[in-house]
mmCIF file of C-alpha atoms and ligand atoms in Angstrom:
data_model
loop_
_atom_site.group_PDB
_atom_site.id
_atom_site.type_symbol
_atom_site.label_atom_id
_atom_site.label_comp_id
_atom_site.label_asym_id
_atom_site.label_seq_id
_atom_site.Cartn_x
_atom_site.Cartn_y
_atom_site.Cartn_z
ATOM 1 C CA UNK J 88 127.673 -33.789 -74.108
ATOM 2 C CA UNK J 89 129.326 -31.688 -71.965
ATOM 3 C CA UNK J 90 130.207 -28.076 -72.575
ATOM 4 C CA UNK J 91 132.795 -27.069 -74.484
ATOM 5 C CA UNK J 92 135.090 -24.291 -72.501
ATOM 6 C CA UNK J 93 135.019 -21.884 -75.401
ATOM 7 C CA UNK J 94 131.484 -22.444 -76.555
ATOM 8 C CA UNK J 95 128.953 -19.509 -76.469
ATOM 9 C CA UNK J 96 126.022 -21.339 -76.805
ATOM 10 C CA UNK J 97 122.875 -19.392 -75.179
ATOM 11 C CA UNK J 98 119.634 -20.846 -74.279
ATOM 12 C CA UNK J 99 116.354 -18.618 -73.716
ATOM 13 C CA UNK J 100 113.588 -19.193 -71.858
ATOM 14 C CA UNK J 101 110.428 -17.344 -71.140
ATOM 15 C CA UNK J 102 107.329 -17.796 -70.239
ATOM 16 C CA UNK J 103 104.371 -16.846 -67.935
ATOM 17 C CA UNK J 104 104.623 -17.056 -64.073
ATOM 18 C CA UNK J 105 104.916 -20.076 -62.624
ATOM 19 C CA UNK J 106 104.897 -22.286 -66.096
ATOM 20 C CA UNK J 107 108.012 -24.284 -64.837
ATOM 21 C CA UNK J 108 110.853 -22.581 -66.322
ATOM 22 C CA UNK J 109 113.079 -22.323 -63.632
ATOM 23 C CA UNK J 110 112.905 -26.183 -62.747
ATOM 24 C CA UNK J 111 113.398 -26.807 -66.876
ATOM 25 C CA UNK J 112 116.282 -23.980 -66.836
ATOM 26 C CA UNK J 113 118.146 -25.758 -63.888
ATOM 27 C CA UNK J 114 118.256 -28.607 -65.421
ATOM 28 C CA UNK J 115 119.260 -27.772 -69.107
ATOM 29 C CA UNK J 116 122.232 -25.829 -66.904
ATOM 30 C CA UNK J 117 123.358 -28.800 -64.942
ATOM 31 C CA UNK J 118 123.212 -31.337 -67.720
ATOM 32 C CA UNK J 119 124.827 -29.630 -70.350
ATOM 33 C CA UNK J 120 127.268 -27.658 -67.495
ATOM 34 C CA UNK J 121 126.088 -24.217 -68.772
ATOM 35 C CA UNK J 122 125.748 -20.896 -66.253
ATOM 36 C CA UNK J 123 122.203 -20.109 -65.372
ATOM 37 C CA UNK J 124 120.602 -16.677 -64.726
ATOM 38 C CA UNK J 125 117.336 -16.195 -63.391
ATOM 39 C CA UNK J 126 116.415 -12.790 -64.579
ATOM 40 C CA UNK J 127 113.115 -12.453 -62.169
ATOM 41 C CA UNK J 128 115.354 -12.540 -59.778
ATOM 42 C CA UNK J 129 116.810 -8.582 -60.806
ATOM 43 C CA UNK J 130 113.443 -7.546 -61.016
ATOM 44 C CA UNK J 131 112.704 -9.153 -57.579
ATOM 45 C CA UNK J 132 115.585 -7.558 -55.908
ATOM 46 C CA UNK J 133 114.412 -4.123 -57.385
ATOM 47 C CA UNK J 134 111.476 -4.608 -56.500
ATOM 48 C CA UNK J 135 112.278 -5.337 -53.015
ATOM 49 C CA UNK J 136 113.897 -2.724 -52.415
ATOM 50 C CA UNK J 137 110.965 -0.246 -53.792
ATOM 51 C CA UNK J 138 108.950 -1.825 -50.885
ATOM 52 C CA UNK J 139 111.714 -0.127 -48.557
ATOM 53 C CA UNK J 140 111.453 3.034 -50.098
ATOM 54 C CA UNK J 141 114.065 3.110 -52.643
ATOM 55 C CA UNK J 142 113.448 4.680 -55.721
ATOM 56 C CA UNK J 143 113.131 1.759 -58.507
ATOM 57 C CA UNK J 144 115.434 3.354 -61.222
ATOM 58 C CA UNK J 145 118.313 3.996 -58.750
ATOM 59 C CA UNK J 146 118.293 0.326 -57.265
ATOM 60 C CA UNK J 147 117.922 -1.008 -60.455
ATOM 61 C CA UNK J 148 121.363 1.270 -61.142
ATOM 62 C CA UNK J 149 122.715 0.128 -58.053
ATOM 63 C CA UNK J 150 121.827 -3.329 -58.257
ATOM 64 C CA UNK J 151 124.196 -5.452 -55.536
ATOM 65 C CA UNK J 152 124.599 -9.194 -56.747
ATOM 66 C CA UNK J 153 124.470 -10.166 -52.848
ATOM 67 C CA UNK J 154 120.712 -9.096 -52.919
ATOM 68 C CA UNK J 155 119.891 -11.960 -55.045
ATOM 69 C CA UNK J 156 120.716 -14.375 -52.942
ATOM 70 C CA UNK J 157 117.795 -12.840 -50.190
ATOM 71 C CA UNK J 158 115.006 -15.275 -49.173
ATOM 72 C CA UNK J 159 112.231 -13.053 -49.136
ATOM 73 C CA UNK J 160 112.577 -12.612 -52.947
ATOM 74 C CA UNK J 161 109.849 -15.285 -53.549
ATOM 75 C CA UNK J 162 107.344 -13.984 -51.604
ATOM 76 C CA UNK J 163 104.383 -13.289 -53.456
ATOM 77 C CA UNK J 164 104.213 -9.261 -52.549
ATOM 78 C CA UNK J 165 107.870 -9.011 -54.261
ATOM 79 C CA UNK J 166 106.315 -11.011 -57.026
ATOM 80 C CA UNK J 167 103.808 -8.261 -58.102
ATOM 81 C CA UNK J 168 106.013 -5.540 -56.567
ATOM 82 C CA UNK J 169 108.322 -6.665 -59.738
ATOM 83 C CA UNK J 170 106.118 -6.810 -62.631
ATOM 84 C CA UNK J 171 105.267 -3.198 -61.863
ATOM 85 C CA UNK J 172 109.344 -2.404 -61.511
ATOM 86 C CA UNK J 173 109.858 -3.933 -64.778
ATOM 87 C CA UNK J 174 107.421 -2.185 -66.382
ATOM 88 C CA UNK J 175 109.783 0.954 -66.051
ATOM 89 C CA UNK J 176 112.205 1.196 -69.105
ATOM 90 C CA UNK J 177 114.509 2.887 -67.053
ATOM 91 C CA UNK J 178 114.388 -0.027 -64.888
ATOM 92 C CA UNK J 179 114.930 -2.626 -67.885
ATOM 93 C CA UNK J 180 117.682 -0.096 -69.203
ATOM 94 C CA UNK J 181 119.841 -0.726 -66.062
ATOM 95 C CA UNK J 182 119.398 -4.519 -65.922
ATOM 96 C CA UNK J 183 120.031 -5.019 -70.073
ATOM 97 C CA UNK J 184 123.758 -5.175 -69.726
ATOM 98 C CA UNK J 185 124.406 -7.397 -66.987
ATOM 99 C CA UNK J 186 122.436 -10.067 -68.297
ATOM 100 C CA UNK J 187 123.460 -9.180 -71.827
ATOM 101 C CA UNK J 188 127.583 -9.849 -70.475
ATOM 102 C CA UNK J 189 125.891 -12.610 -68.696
ATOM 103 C CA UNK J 190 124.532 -14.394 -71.943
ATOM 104 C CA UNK J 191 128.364 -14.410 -73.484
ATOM 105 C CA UNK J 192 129.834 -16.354 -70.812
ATOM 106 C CA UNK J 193 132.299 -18.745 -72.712
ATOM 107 C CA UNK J 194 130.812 -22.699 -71.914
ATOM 108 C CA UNK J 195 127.313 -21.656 -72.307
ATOM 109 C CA UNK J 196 124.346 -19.578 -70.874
ATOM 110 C CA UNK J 197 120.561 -20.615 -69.723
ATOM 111 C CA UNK J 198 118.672 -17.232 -69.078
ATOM 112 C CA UNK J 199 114.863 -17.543 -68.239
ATOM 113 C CA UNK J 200 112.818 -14.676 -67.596
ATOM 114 C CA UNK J 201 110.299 -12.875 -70.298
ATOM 115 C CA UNK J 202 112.063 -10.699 -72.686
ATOM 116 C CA UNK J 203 115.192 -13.053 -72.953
ATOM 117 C CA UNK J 204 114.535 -14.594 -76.586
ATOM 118 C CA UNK J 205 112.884 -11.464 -77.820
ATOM 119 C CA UNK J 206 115.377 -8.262 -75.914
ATOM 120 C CA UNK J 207 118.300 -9.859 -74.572
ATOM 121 C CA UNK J 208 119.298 -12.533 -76.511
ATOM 122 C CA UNK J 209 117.391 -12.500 -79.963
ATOM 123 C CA UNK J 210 120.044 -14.155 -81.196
ATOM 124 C CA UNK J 211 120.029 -16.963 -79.275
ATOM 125 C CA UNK J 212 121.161 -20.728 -80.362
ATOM 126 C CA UNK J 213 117.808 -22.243 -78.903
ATOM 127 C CA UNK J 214 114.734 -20.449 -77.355
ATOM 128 C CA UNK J 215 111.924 -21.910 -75.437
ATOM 129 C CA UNK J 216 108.332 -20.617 -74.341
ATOM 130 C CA UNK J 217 107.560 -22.496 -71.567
ATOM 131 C CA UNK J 218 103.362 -22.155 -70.367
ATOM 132 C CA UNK J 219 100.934 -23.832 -69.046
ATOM 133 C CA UNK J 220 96.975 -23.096 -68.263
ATOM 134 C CA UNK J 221 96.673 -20.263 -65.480
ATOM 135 C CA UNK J 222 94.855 -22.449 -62.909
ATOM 136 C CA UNK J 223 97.933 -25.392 -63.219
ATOM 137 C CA UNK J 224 100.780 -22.722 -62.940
ATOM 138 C CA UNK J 225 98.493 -21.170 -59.797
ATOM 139 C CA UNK J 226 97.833 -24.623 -57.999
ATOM 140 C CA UNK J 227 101.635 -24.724 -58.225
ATOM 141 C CA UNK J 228 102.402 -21.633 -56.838
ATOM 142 C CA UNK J 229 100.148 -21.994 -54.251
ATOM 143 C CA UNK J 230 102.102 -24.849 -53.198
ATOM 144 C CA UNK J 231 104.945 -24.068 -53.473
ATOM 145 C CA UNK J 232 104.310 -20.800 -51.597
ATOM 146 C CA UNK J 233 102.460 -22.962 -48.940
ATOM 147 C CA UNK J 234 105.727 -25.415 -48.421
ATOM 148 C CA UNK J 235 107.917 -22.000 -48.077
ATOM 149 C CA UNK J 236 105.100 -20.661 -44.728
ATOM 150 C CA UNK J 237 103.122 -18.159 -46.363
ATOM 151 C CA UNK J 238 99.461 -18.405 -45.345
ATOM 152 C CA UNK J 239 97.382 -17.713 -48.493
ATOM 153 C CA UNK J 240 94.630 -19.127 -50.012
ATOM 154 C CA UNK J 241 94.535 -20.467 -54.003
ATOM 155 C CA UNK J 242 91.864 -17.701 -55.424
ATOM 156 C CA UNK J 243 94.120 -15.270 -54.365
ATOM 157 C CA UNK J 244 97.376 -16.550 -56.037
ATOM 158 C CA UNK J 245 95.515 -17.106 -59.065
ATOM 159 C CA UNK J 246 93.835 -13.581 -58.978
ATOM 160 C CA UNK J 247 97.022 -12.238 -58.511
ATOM 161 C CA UNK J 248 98.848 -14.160 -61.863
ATOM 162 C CA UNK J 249 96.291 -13.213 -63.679
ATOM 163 C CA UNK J 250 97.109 -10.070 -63.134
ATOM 164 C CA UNK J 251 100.784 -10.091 -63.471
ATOM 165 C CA UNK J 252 100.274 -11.912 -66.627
ATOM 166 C CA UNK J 253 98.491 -8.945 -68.232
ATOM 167 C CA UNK J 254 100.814 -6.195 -66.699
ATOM 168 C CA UNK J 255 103.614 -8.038 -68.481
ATOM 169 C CA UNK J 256 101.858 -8.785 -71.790
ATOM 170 C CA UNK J 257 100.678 -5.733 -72.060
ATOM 171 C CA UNK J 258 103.565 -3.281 -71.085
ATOM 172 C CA UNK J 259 104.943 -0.738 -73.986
ATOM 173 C CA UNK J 260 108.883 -2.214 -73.441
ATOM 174 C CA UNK J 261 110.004 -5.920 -73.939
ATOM 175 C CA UNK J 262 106.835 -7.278 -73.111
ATOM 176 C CA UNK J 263 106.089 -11.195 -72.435
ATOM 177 C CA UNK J 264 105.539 -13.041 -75.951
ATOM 178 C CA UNK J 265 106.891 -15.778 -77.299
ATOM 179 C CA UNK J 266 109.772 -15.013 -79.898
ATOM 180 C CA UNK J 267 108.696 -16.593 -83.988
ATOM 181 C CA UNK J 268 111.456 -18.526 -83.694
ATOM 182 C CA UNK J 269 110.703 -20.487 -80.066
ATOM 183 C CA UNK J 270 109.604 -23.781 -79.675
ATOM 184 C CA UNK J 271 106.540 -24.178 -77.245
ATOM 185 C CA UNK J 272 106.825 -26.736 -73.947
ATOM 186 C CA UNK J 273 103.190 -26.747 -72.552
ATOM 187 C CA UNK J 274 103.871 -28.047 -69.085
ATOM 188 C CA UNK J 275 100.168 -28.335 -68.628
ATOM 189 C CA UNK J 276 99.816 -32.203 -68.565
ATOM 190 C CA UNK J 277 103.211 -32.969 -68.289
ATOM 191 C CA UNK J 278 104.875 -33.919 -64.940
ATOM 192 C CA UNK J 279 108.496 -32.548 -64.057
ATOM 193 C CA UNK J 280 110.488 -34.895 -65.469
ATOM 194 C CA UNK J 281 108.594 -35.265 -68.681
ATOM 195 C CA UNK J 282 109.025 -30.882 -68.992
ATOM 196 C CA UNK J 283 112.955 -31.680 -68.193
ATOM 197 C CA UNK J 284 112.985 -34.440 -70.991
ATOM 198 C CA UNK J 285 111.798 -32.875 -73.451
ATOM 199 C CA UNK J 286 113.838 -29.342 -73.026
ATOM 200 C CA UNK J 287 116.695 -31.490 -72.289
ATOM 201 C CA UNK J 288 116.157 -33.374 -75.610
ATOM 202 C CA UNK J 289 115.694 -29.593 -77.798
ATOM 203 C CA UNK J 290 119.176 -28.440 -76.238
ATOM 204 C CA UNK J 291 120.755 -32.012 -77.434
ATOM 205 C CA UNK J 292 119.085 -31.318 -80.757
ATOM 206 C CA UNK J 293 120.594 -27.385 -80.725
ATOM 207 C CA UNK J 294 123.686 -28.661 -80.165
ATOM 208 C CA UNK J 295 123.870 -31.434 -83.027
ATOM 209 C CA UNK J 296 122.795 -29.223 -85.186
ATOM 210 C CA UNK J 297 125.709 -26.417 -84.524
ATOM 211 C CA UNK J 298 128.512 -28.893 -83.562
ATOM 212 C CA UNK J 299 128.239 -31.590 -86.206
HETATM 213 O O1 CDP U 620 108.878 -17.064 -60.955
HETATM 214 P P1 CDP U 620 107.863 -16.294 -61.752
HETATM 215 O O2 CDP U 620 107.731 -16.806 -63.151
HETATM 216 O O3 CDP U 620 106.556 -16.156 -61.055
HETATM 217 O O4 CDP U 620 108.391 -14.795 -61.830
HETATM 218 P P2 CDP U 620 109.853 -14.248 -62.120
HETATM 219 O O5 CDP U 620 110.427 -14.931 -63.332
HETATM 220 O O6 CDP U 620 110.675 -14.270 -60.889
HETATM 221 O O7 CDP U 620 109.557 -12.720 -62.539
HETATM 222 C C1 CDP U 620 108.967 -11.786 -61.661
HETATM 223 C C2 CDP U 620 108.517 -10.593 -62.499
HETATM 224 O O8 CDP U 620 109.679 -9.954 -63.040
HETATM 225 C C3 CDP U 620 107.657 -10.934 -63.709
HETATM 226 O O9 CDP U 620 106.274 -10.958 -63.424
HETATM 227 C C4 CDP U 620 108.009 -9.839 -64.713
HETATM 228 O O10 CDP U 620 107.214 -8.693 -64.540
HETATM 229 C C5 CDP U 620 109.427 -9.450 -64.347
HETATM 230 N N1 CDP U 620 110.418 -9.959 -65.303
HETATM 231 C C6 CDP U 620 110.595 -9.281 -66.486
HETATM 232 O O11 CDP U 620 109.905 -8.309 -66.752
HETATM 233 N N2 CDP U 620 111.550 -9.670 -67.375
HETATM 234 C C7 CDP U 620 112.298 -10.732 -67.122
HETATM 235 N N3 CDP U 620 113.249 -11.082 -68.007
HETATM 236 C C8 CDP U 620 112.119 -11.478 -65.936
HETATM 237 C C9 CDP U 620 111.147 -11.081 -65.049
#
């Protein structure tokens, strides 16, 4: 069904690091024709920034759209750069509104990140924790980090989710958990289009159930 110009239908999704929810985000956003927000991204451009020297809260205040759209945002040193960025509530202060505006775009909204279901949008129409076992989300990382140049070896990405995992289960503000209300896609033993399915299929459901 395609979106409806003066729906506000929000989608969140969170999850661990590299569980898949930007691939199942994307496509939830292209099907149905809703906006999509990656919200590591803020925290990545913040964070980037901190490795220049800026001071975290002010370029989380100062946040320039533009920067998003910076390559080295994936890298895995702006990865863990940013889970210790958003573990400043200052820092998640400054970001709150613009994704909170972002979320009540009329035709629809897809945020993924880790606080979206459970901070940002509590009230949103559908929520979805998307995880998987640390080893699968860290073989994919390493390859995907390996197809982008970066020379690293697999311990190391996985040593290094592990620990970004705890820093942002375990922080005092918005920390990652899965809202009561979310339903769980383990992307463990599922392959990409069988994640995309079945998110595809919950956002169908959502909708039916609202609309009809
Ligand atoms: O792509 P990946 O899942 O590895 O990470 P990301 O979604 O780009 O997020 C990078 C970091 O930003 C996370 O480890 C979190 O610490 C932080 N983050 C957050 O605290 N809240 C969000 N809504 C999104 C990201």
């Amino acid at each position: 069904m395609p979106a409806r110009d003066n729906m506000c239908f929000v989608i969140a999704i969170d999850g661990p690091a590299a569980a898949g929810k930007g691939t199942v985000a994307k496509t939830v956003s292209n099907h149905f024709g809703f906006a999509y927000l990656d919200t590591g991204l803020l925290y990545r451009a913040v964070a980037a920034k901190t490795l220049l020297g800026e001071d975290p809260v002010k370029a989380a205040e100062r946040l320039d759209l533009e920067t998003l759209n910076n390559s080295n945002l994936r890298s895995a040193e702006v990865a863990n750069a940013a889970s210790k960025v958003a573990g400043i509530p200052e820092v998640r202060a400054a970001l709150f509104h613009f994704q909170k505006r972002f979320a009540q775009r009329p035709g629809g909204a897809v945020l993924d990140g880790r606080d979206i279901g459970t901070a940002i949008c509590p009230d949103a129409d559908l929520k979805l924790f998307v995880t998987a076992a640390s080893e699968v989300r860290a073989k994919r990382r390493f390859e995907e980090l390996r197809e982008n140049g970066a020379f690293i070896d697999y311990e190391k990405v996985l040593t290094d989710l592990k620990a970004r995992d705890a820093r942002d289960m375990s922080r005092q503000d918005a920390p990652l958990v899965a809202a009561n209300d979310a339903k769980i896609i383990d992307t463990s033993d599922l392959t990409i289009e069988q994640s995309n399915e079945r998110a595809v299929k919950l956002t169908q459901m959502a909708l039916d159930d609202l609309y009809q």
